[in-house]
Amino acid sequence: MNKKFLTTASIILLASSSLLAQSKSSNTLPQLGKNSIKEVVAAMTLEEKVKLVVGMGMKIPGASTGGAVGQTQDKVPGAAGTTFSIPRLGIPSIVVADGPAGLRIQPKRDNDTKTYYCTAFPVGTMLASTWDTALVRKVGMAIGNEVKEYGVDVLLAPALNIHRNPLGGRNFEYYSEDPLIAGYITKSIVNGIQSNGVGTSIKHFAANNQETNRMLVNTVASERALRELYLTGFEIAIKQSQPWTVMSSYNYINGVYTSESNDLLTKILRKEWGYKGMVMTDWFGGKDAVAQMKAGNDLLMPGIPPQIAAIEEAVKNGSLAESVLNTNVARILNLVLHSSTFKQYKFSNQPDLKLHAAVARAAAVEGIVLLKNEGHTLPLVSAKKVAAFGNTSYNFIAGGTGSGDVNKAYTVSLVEGLNNTGYILDAELKPIYEHYIADEKAKQPKPKFFFELVPPVPEMPADKGLIEKKAIESDVAIITIGRISGEFQDRKLENDFNISATEMELIKNVSAAFHAKGKKLIVLVNTGGVIETASWRDYADAIVIAWQGGQESGNALADVLSGKVNPSGKLATSFPVAYSDVPSAKNFPGKQTSNDVEMLIGGLQKGSKSEVVYEEGIYVGYRYYSTFNVKPAYEFGYGLSYTNFTYSNLKLSSNTFTDKITASVTITNSGKTAGKEVVELYISAPSNKLDKPTEELKGFAKTRLLQPNESQTITFTIDARSLASYDTKAAAWVAEAGKYTAKVGKSSMLIQQTGSFNVPKDITVQQLTNLLVPQVSINELKH
Ligand code: BGC
């Protein structure tokens, strides 16, 4: 008998015997889907319950399987985790996989010639820069389709932590420094993904704004900063999209691990916001499995054996009420019940990758931000011969690293994209860069551990003579500055946020050589986050933030550079002049507070506690720059177009606020090219009792494609919560009496129309209780 037959035969045997067992038992035992969840829970043994709340482990390359990290099932290779199955009660194992820029699974499988590539979409920062919720929903629909067709049940995304500091290593996965845009982008992508009948896990809940010591850092923040900045985006997403799951974060908030915090996971998330879904930990997050159960963190991922033992013991010795465990179990069962695995969906393993690539390209086009465009440098109409400098022109960065990375089939580089659009790329530069990159990559040490980051190839020093030759031979120069970052590590100030000496020299030399010949220089920034621009921007005629646009990056850029599409992206995060201007600069990434060494990741890593104090309070990003008159290099909400838009006719529905006011404004394309405009509504609130930022974003919209002279009227609704601040003393959202100004503009600084209205008396929008209270006093920034 050959081996293949044996295997097939034994599978048939196994399957029929389990079917038999199931049909036999289904007569007597409750079955998920047929009986109520309550009945199924009642039929579970304690051991089954405990195994269900602890995931099936994870294979970590380089670490022994079994033991500390358990052993996951290989249902979908490369998926981040699975849950325990209980066939006798009809409970299958479900599969969860990353991540925010597209599904992350293994692209190739052993003994299988097929491939399992997924589409790499633009990173979070770029999706937010589209300010286009309908488009983001479409991205979600495409990602969700891949999740479903590859047999995954829950996507571990989107991620929406606030860009507190530009050095945050995972800012690329996150959306913005502002919770309103972060919340609305999240809601849109969640609705898109979940429209496929698969789940999401909005993460990392909450205040996970750095990677440094992420599993042992205590975030010390005021209730007000937490409520107004770090929780609001989650609140919007929970209320408007009901994500199937929420992922708690690694950090402590005011002394308590988020995954062990009843305040956060039960009182705020469930009681205040009405969340009905399930909460899982981040991978190996938190410490005390029993406290996690009590807090309402239902599922521990990826799951390690000691957690099983601890929970079982606690129920047996009475320190964990079985009713609490039952609630956790019931929430997981509810998730399983909705999963495509439970519904026995016959996934194809063949999502329409071509169609999704087109969605990725369209999204990337809309998120590109034009920061500077002197003398109509762009679009490139007459210039055809392009000299492309910078490593990343040839080796484009589609996205960040770690769990936010996608195993894509290809990445279109800038030069490929321009080539596809009919530009003639300098043929001498290409092999020079390609050889240099290949040689440098060969020299790099292999990562010792699976999540060790390989530093990017340093910028190639370009020969001055070569640059001068290219200035004669080409029509225009493009330099791409590339940045990559990812999980486990924050970015660095030097050679990362700040440009390197080699990059500066390249910019200066190319600028001088091309300008001497009357030709222009365009600088593209291929990044997931913010970089310093003030020191070099004067050397460039045009600056384009290309972000990390996913696998179609080069094609999307060519669409914008050629003028096929008019850029309409705007910054959802400020670009400061210098790092020292960042309000959290002196409080990032915190200080070590203990010498005690603690074991992490089931014993695979060690570390000591640290603390980061959010002394800047509510003054993050533009809230700080505008209130304290610190001029950024490019402000929040900023982005240019190839056309001009004029704003007129701001009308408020009333001068006196009772329960809501509408504000309408007319946007006219007053230029010569068709284009779309992002319209931003800011509100300035009176500050009688509470300190207030000069203004805060309270609404945004993107117009349709407006032809020259065409207009569109945009209407915003302003409700009481839009006017309210969190009053810590009163533990309430309060809109203070007084004069409010609605400001509609092109950016946080380019306000075009204003109108004011009056709130006659204080409005308590929502009465809450004091939760997540800091244990120490915080020397918070005040205006
Ligand atoms: C990350 C999560 C991710 C998980 C599973 C963790 O390291 O923080 O965002 O979903 O791994 O891969």
PDB file of C-alpha atoms and ligand atoms in Angstrom, residues 80 98 156 170 203-204 214 247 250 282-283 403 487, ligand 1:
ATOM      1  CA  ALA A  80      -1.340  33.797  13.767  1.00  0.00           C
ATOM      2  CA  ASP A  98      -3.027  39.446  10.614  1.00  0.00           C
ATOM      3  CA  LEU A 156      -6.338  40.833  13.294  1.00  0.00           C
ATOM      4  CA  ARG A 170       4.021  50.932  14.296  1.00  0.00           C
ATOM      5  CA  LYS A 203      -6.358  46.801  18.089  1.00  0.00           C
ATOM      6  CA  HIS A 204      -4.427  47.537  20.262  1.00  0.00           C
ATOM      7  CA  ARG A 214       5.813  47.347  24.896  1.00  0.00           C
ATOM      8  CA  MET A 247      -7.594  43.033  20.825  1.00  0.00           C
ATOM      9  CA  TYR A 250       0.438  44.877  25.692  1.00  0.00           C
ATOM     10  CA  ASP A 282      -2.391  40.573  21.978  1.00  0.00           C
ATOM     11  CA  TRP A 283       0.038  37.702  21.466  1.00  0.00           C
ATOM     12  CA  SER A 403       2.704  41.335  11.715  1.00  0.00           C
ATOM     13  CA  GLU A 487       6.789  45.902  15.318  1.00  0.00           C
TER      14      GLU A 487
HETATM   15  C1  BGC B   1       1.074  42.042  17.380  1.00  0.00           C
HETATM   16  C2  BGC B   1      -0.369  41.997  16.944  1.00  0.00           C
HETATM   17  C3  BGC B   1      -0.597  40.809  16.056  1.00  0.00           C
HETATM   18  C4  BGC B   1      -0.174  39.552  16.794  1.00  0.00           C
HETATM   19  C5  BGC B   1      -0.379  38.287  15.994  1.00  0.00           C
HETATM   20  C6  BGC B   1       1.568  40.716  17.936  1.00  0.00           C
HETATM   21  O1  BGC B   1       2.938  40.710  18.072  1.00  0.00           O
HETATM   22  O2  BGC B   1       1.262  43.063  18.314  1.00  0.00           O
HETATM   23  O3  BGC B   1      -0.715  43.178  16.291  1.00  0.00           O
HETATM   24  O4  BGC B   1      -1.922  40.742  15.648  1.00  0.00           O
HETATM   25  O5  BGC B   1       1.201  39.654  17.106  1.00  0.00           O
HETATM   26  O6  BGC B   1       0.522  38.180  14.969  1.00  0.00           O
END
